[in-house]
Every structure is written in C-alpha cells, then in structure tokens.
Tab-separated table of C-alpha atoms in Angstrom:
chain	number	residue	atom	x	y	z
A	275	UNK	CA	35.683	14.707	6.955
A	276	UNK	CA	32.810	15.725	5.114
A	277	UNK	CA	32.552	14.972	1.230
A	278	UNK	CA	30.082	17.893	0.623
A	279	UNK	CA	31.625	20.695	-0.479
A	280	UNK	CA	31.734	23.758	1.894
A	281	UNK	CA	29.927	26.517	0.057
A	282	UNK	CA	26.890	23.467	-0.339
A	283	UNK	CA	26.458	22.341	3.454
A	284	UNK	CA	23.396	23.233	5.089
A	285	UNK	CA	23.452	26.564	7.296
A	286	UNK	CA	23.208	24.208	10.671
A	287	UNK	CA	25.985	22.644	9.793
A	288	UNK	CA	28.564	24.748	9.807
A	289	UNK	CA	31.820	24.089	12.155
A	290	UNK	CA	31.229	26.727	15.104
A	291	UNK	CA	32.804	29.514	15.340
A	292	UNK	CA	35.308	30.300	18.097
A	293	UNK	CA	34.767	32.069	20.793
A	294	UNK	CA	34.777	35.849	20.638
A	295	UNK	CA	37.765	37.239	22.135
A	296	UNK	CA	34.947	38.977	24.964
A	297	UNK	CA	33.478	35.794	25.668
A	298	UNK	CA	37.119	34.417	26.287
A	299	UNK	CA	37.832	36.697	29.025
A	300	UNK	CA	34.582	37.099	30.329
A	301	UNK	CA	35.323	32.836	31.242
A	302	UNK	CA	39.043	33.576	32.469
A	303	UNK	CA	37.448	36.357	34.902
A	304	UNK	CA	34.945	34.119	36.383
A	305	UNK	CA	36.868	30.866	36.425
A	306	UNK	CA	39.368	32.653	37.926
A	307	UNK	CA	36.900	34.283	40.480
A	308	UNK	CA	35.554	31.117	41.922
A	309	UNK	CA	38.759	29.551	41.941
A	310	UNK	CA	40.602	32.487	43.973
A	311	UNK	CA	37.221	32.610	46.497
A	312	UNK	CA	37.345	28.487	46.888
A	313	UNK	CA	41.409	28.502	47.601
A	314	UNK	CA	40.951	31.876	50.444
A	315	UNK	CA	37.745	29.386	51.956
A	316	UNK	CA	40.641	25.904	51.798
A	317	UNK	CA	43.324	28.716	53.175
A	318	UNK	CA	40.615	29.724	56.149
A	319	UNK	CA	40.760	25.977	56.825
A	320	UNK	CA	44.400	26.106	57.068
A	321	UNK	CA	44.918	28.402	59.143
A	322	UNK	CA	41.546	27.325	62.175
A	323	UNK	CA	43.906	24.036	63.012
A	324	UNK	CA	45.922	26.490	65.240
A	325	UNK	CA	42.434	27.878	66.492
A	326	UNK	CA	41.724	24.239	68.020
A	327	UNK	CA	40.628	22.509	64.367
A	328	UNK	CA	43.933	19.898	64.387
A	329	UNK	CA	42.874	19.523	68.112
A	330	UNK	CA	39.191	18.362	66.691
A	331	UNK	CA	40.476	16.043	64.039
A	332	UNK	CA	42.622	14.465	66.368
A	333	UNK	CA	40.046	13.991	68.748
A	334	UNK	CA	37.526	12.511	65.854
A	335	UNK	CA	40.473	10.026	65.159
A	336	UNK	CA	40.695	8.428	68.112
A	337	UNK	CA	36.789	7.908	68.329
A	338	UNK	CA	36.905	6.561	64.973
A	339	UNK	CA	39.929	4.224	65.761
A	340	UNK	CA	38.619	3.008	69.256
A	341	UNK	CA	35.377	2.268	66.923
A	342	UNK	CA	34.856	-1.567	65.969
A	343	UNK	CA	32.531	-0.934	63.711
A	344	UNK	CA	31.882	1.617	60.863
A	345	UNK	CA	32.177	5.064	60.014
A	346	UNK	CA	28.303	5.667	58.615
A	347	UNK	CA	28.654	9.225	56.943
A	348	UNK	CA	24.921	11.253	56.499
A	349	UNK	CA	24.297	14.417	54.969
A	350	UNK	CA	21.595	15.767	53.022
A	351	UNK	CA	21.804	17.467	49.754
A	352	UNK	CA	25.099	18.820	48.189
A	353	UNK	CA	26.367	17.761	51.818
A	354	UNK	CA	25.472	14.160	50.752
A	355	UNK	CA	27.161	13.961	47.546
A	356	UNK	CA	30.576	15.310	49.396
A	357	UNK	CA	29.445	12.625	52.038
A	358	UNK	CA	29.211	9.901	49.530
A	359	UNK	CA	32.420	10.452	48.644
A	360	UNK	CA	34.400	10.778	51.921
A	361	UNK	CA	33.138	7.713	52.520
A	362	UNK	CA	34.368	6.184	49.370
A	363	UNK	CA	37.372	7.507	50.394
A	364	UNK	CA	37.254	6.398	54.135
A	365	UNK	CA	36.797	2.692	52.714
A	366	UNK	CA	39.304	2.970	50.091
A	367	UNK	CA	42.064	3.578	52.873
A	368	UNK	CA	41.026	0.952	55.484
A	369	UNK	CA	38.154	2.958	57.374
A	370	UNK	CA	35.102	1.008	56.810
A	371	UNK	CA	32.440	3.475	56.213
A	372	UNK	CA	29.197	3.728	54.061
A	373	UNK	CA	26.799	6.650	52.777
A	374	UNK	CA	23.203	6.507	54.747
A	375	UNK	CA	21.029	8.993	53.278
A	376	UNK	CA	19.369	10.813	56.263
A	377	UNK	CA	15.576	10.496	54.750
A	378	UNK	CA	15.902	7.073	54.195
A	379	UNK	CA	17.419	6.934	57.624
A	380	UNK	CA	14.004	8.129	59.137
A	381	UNK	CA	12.556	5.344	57.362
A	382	UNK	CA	14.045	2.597	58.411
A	383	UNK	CA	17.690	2.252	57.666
A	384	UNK	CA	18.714	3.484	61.362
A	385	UNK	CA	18.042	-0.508	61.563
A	386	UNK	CA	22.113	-0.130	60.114
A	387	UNK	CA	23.488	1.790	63.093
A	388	UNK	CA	24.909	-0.063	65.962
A	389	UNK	CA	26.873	0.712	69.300
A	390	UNK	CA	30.062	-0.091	67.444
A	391	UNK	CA	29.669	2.470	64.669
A	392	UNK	CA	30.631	6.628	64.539
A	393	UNK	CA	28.453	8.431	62.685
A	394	UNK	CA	29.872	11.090	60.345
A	395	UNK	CA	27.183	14.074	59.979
A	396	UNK	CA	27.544	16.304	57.782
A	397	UNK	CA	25.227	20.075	57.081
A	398	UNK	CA	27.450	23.409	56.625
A	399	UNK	CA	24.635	25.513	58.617
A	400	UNK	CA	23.949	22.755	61.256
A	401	UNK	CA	20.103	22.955	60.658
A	402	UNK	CA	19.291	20.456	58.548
A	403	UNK	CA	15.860	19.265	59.421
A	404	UNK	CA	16.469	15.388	57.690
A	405	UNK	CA	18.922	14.830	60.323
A	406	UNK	CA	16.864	15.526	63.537
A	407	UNK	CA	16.560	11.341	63.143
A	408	UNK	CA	19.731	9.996	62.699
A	409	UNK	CA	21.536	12.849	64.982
A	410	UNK	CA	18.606	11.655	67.889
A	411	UNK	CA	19.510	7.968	67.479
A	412	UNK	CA	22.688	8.575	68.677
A	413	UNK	CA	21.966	10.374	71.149
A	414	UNK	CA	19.773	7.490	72.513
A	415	UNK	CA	21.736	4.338	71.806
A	416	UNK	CA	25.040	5.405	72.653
A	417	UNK	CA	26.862	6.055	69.010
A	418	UNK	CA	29.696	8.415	68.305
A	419	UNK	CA	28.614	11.513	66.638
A	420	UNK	CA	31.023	13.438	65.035
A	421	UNK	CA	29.908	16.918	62.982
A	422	UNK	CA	31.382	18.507	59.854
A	423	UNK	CA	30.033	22.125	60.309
A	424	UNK	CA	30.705	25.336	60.086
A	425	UNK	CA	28.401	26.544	63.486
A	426	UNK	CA	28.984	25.249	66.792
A	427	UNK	CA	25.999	26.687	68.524
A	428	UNK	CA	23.972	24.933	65.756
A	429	UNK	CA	21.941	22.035	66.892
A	430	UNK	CA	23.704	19.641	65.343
A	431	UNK	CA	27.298	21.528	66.484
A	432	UNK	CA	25.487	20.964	70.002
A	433	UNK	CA	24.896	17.180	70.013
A	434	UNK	CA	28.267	16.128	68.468
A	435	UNK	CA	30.639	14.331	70.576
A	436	UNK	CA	33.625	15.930	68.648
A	437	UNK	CA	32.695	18.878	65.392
A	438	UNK	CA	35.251	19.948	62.977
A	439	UNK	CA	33.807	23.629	62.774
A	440	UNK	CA	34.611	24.988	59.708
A	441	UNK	CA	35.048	28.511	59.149
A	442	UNK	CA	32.431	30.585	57.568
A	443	UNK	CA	33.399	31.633	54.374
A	444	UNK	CA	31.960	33.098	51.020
A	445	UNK	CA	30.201	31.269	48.452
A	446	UNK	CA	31.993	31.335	44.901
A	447	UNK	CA	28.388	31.698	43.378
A	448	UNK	CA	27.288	35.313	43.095
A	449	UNK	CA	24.166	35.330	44.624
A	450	UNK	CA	25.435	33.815	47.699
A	451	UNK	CA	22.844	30.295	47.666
A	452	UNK	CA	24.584	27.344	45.694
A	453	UNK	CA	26.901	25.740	47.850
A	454	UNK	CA	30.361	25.977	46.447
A	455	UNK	CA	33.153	27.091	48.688
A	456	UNK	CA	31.664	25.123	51.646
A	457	UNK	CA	31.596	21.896	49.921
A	458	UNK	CA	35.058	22.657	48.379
A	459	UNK	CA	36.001	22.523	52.434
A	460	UNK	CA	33.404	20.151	53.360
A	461	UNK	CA	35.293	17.787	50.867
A	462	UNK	CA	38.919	18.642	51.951
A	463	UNK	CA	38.318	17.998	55.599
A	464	UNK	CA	37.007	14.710	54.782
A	465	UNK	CA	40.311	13.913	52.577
A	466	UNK	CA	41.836	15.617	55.404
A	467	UNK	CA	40.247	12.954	57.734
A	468	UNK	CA	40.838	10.194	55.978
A	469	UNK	CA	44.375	10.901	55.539
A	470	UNK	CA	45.319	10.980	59.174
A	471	UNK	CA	43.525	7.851	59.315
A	472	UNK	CA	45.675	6.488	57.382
A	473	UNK	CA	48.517	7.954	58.687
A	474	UNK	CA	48.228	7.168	62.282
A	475	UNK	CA	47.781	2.948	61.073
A	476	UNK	CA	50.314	3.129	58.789
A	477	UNK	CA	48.146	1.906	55.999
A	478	UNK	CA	50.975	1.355	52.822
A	479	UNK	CA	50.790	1.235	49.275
A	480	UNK	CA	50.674	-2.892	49.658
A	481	UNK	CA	47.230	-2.338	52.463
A	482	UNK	CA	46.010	0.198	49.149
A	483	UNK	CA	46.213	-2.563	46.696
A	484	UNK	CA	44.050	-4.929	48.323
A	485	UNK	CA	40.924	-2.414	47.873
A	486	UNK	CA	41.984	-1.497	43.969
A	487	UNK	CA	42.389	-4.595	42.437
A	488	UNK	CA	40.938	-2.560	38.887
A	489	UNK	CA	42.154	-0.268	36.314
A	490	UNK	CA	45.244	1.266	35.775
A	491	UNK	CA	45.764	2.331	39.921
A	492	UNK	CA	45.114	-1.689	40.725
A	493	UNK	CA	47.703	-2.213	37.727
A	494	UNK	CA	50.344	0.450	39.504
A	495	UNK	CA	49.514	-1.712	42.971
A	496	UNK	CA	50.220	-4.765	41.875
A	497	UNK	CA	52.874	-6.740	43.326
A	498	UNK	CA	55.404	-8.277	41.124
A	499	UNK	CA	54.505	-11.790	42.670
A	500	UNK	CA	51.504	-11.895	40.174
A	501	UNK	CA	53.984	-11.305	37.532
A	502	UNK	CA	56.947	-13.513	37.988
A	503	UNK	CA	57.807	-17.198	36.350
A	504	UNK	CA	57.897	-19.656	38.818
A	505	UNK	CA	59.351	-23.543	39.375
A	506	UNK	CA	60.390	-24.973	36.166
A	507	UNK	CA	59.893	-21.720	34.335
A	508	UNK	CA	62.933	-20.199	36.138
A	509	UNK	CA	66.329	-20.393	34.846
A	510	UNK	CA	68.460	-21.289	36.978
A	511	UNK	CA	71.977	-23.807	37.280
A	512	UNK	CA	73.973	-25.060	40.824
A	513	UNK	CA	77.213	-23.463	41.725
A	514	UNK	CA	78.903	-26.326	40.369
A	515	UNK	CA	77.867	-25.959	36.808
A	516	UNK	CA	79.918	-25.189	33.781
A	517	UNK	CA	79.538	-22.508	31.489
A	518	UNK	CA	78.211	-24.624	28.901
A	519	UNK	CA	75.583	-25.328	31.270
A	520	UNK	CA	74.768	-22.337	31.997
A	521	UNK	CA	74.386	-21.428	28.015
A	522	UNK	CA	72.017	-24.579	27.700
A	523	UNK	CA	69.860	-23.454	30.446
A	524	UNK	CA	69.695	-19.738	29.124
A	525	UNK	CA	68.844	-20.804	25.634
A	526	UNK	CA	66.213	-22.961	26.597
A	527	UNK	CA	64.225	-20.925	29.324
A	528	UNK	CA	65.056	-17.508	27.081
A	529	UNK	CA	65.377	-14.636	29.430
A	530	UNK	CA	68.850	-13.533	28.880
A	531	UNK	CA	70.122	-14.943	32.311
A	532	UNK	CA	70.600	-17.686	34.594
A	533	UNK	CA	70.296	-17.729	38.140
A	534	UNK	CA	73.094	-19.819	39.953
A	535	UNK	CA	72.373	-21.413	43.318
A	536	UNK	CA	74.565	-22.815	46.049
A	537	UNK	CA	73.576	-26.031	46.930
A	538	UNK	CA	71.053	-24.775	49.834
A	539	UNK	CA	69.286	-23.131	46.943
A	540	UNK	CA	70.764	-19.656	47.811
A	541	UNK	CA	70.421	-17.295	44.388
A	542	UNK	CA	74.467	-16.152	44.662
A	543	UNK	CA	74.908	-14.831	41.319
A	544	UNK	CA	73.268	-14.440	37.908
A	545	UNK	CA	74.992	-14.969	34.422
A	546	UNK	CA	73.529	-12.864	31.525
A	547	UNK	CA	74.265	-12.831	28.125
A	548	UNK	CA	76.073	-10.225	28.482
A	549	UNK	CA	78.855	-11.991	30.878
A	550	UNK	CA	78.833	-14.860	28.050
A	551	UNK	CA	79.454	-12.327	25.230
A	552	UNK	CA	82.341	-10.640	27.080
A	553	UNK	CA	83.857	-14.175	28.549
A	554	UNK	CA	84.140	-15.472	24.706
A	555	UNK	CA	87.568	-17.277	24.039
A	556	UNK	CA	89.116	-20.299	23.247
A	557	UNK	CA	87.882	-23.251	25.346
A	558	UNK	CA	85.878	-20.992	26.851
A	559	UNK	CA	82.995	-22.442	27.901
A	560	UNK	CA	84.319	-25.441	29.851
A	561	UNK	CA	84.991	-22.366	32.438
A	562	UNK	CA	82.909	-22.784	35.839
A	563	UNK	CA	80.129	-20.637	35.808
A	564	UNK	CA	81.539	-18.942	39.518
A	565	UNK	CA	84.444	-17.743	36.617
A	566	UNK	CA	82.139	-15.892	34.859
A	567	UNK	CA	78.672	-15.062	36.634
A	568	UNK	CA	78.093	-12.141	38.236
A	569	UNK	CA	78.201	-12.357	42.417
A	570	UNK	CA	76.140	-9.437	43.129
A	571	UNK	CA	72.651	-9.790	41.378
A	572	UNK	CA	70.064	-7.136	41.410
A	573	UNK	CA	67.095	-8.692	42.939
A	574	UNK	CA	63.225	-8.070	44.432
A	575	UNK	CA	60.917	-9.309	46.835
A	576	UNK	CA	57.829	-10.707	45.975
A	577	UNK	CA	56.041	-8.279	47.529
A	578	UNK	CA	57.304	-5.209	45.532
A	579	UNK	CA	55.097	-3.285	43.526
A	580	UNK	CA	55.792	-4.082	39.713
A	581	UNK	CA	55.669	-0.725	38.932
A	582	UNK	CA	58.581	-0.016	41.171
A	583	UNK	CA	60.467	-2.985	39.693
A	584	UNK	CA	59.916	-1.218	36.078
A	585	UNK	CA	61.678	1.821	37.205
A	586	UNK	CA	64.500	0.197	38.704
A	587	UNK	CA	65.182	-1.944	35.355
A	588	UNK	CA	64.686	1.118	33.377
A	589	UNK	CA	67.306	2.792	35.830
A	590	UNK	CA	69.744	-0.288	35.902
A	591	UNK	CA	69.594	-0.860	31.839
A	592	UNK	CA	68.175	-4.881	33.013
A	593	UNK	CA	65.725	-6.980	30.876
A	594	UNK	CA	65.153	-9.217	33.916
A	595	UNK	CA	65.179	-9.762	37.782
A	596	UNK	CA	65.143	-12.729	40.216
A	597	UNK	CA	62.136	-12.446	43.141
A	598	UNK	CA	63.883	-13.975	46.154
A	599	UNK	CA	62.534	-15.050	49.379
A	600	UNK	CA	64.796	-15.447	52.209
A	601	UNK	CA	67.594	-15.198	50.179
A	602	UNK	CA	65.781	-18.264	47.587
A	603	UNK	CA	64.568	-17.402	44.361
A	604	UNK	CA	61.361	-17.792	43.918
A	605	UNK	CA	60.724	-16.551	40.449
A	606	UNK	CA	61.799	-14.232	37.124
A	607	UNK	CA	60.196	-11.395	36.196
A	608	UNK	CA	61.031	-10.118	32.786
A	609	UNK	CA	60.776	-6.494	31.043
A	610	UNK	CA	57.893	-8.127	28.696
A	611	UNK	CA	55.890	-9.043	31.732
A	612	UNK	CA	55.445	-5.729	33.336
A	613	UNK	CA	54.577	-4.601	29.767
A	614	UNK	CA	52.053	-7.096	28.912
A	615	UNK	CA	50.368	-6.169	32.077
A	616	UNK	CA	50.679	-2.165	30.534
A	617	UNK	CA	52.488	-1.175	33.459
A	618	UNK	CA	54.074	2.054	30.651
C-alpha cells in the first residue's frame, strides 16, 4: 500500500469509488436482458430439430464422415471469428478442419480446397458477397457444401448440399445491427456439430489427449503410463519370498509396498506396510510373504488417465498402485507422482 498519507495524495489518485447503487442495477437489467434474449434465440434452436434441424445435422455428418479430407470452415466477419473457432473445435475432437478466410479465398487460397474436403460456410443472412468465390468453387469442382444460416431461400441456403437453417431470432443489441444472438447460435450449432462428430466415432477421453498434450487439460489427459516407475524401479519379490524379503525390498525401493509375483511374473498380491505393522510378532518375519500379503491388490492399466487414478487412491485411502499389463506389472505409480505432475 501506499506510504503517503491519505489526506496528501493527489486528487487522481484516489481509490474509485463504487458504483452507485443506479448504475448497479442499470448493469443487472441489461446483462440480464441480453442474456434472457441469447438463451430464447439457443431455446429457438432447440426446439427447429423436430422441424427437420436434427434431420440436417445428421445429414451434414455423414458428408463430413464419408469426407477424406478436411472440413475447411469460411465465414466473413463476426461469422468468421465463430468460424475460427468451430474449427478449432472440429480439430480438437478428431475432425480435421481449418479457418479459410473467404477474401483471401478469392485470392488465391481456393488453391487449399480439394475434391476430398467439405466446406463449412458460414453468413446468418446468406448474402454475404465475400463468399460468391469459395461457395462457386464448389459448385464447380465437386466439394461438399454445407451452410450455417438462418435463410434457406438465400443464395447461399440455395447452393448448399445440406444447410442447418437457423431460426430467425432477435438481436440482444438494441438497435437491432451487432450480431449477438445469431452468433451465440451460430457458435452452438457448431459445438453442436462437432459433438455428434464425436459421438458417432466414438472419439474417448484417451483419442482427446493426443491433441492436448499442454496445460492443465493435457495434465487431466494424461495417462498414468507417463507417470509410473518402471524395471528396476519397481518393488517387487517372487511368491516364494520371506517376509524379511519382502521388508528388504520395501525399504530399499521406498513406496510403502511390494508387489509379489508368481513365477510367470503374474502381480498376485501386494504387501504394504501396513500388512507388516499388523503381522508384527515373535519370529515373525521368517513368515512367507503368501502369510501375510494381501491377494487382492488394487491395480491400473497403463492406459488410465492419472487423474482418474488420483481419485481412486483418494477414495481407497492408498499411497500407491501397480500398472499391470496382461495381468504383469509393468510399473508403480505413487501419490507423489500424480502430485509432482500437479494433477490437485
């Protein structure tokens, strides 16, 4: 904080003032005015896929699937930023698909179209002159069209082989010009899209990772493989082993446990300190380990998402669990690893 006393600050310094109690509601009333006009235009959109809008997405699925080639998404405007980002999102959940910008698509970079591609077009009023190019290309050379629109007797509603035709709806901004509402639905219908995408290839959580290697979502993806002790690292004594053995090998590798194997390398029980503490007694640890081990050890494949394997040790009160492959183990995660990699 400041060391100059309060009454001694210059004038344009002063802390602001709050807001005026007026000015407070006069926010809440329009906030809450664009919000309620943007959820009745999403609700519209709800309610046209029994009017023959699931029909259309369907129908823009299977082009897009029988597709070996790309989704290229176009739109000019506010309609291109939304189209930037549905495709973002199309790539991001296994639909290959980039942003051509329609201008630049007049000048040259229809060179990026080819037979094997859909093309994506989006303009809420169907008019957009930029696209007279790109929508004409396709038209020629064979490529998909598919239109994000809210008019189907607009030209480019015309020359699409499938159009998601939005429903008209009112624009949050009073006078009626900025696009708001529409690209509110513009943007939903391409989540929309690339949800049933995924959907109908069964695209999983593991598929996800592979595109989000960064930041904290590629830390929630990652699979506990990239996490676990391997080979020499893991603790681990035969079935035949004594107790004692199994202390020496815990002590030395310091995890808490031991996995013990049959002699096919089958993981068929773990001892943990725990099953030392409570086997304590007189002659004790000349015991076999089968005495004392536990025969039913929680365990993960390598393949499971490390965040997943956090939960379940938080759920199962565990410090550490065995990543087994066909029934092997093939390495030892343990509650410090997930947290080094700031999994909480």
């Amino acid at each position: 904080m400041s060391s100059i006393p309060k009454a001694d600050r210059p004038a344009n310094s002063a802390v602001a003032a709050p807001p005026a109690t007026a000015a407070i509601a006069a926010a809440s009333a329009s906030v809450g005015r664009t919000l309620e006009i943007e959820q009745r235009g999403l609700a519209s959109v709800h309610r046209a896929l029994a009017d023959g809008l699931a029909e259309a997405f369907a129908g823009a699925a299977e082009i897009i699937e029988r597709a070996t080639g790309n989704v290229i998404v176009t739109g000019m405007g506010k309609s291109g930023h939304v189209g930037r980002k549905i495709a973002a999102t199309l790539s991001s959940t296994g639909t290959p698909s980039h942003y051509v910008h329609p201008v630049e698509a007049s000048h040259g970079d229809l060179g990026v179209l080819r037979d094997t591609d859909v093309v994506l077009a989006i303009s809420w009023s169907g008019e957009t002159a930029e696209l007279a190019d790109i929508v004409e290309y396709t038209r020629r050379f064979g490529v998909p069209l598919v239109a994000l629109t809210s008019r189907p007797d607009s030209a480019l509603g015309r020359a699409a082989d499938i159009g998601l035709f939005l429903p008209a709806s009112e624009e949050a901004c009073p006078n009626g010009l900025a696009p708001t509402t529409s690209t509110t639905m513009q943007l939903a219908a391409g989540d929309a899209l690339a949800i049933l995408l995924l959907e109908r290839r069964g695209f999983t959580a593991t598929d996800f990772n592979r595109y989000h290697p960064g930041g904290k979502l590629g830390q929630r993806l990652m699979q506990v493989r990239r996490l676990m002790h391997e080979g020499a690292d893991m603790p681990l004594v035969t079935i035949s082993a004594r107790l004692s053995d199994g202390i020496v090998e815990m002590s030395s590798k310091r995890f808490g446990i031991v996995g013990v194997v049959d002699l096919e390398g089958y993981l068929v029980g773990v001892l943990t300190d725990g099953d030392v503490r409570r086997a304590f007694s007189d002659s004790f640890t000349d015991r076999p380990i089968v005495e004392v081990m536990g025969a039913t050890p929680q365990t993960v494949g390598g393949d499971t998402l490390a965040v997943t394997v956090l939960a379940r040790m938080n759920e199962s009160r565990i410090t550490s669990i065995f990543v087994v492959e066909d029934g092997r183990p093939a390495g030892l995660v343990h509650v410090h690893d997930l947290l080094r990699a700031r999994l909480a």
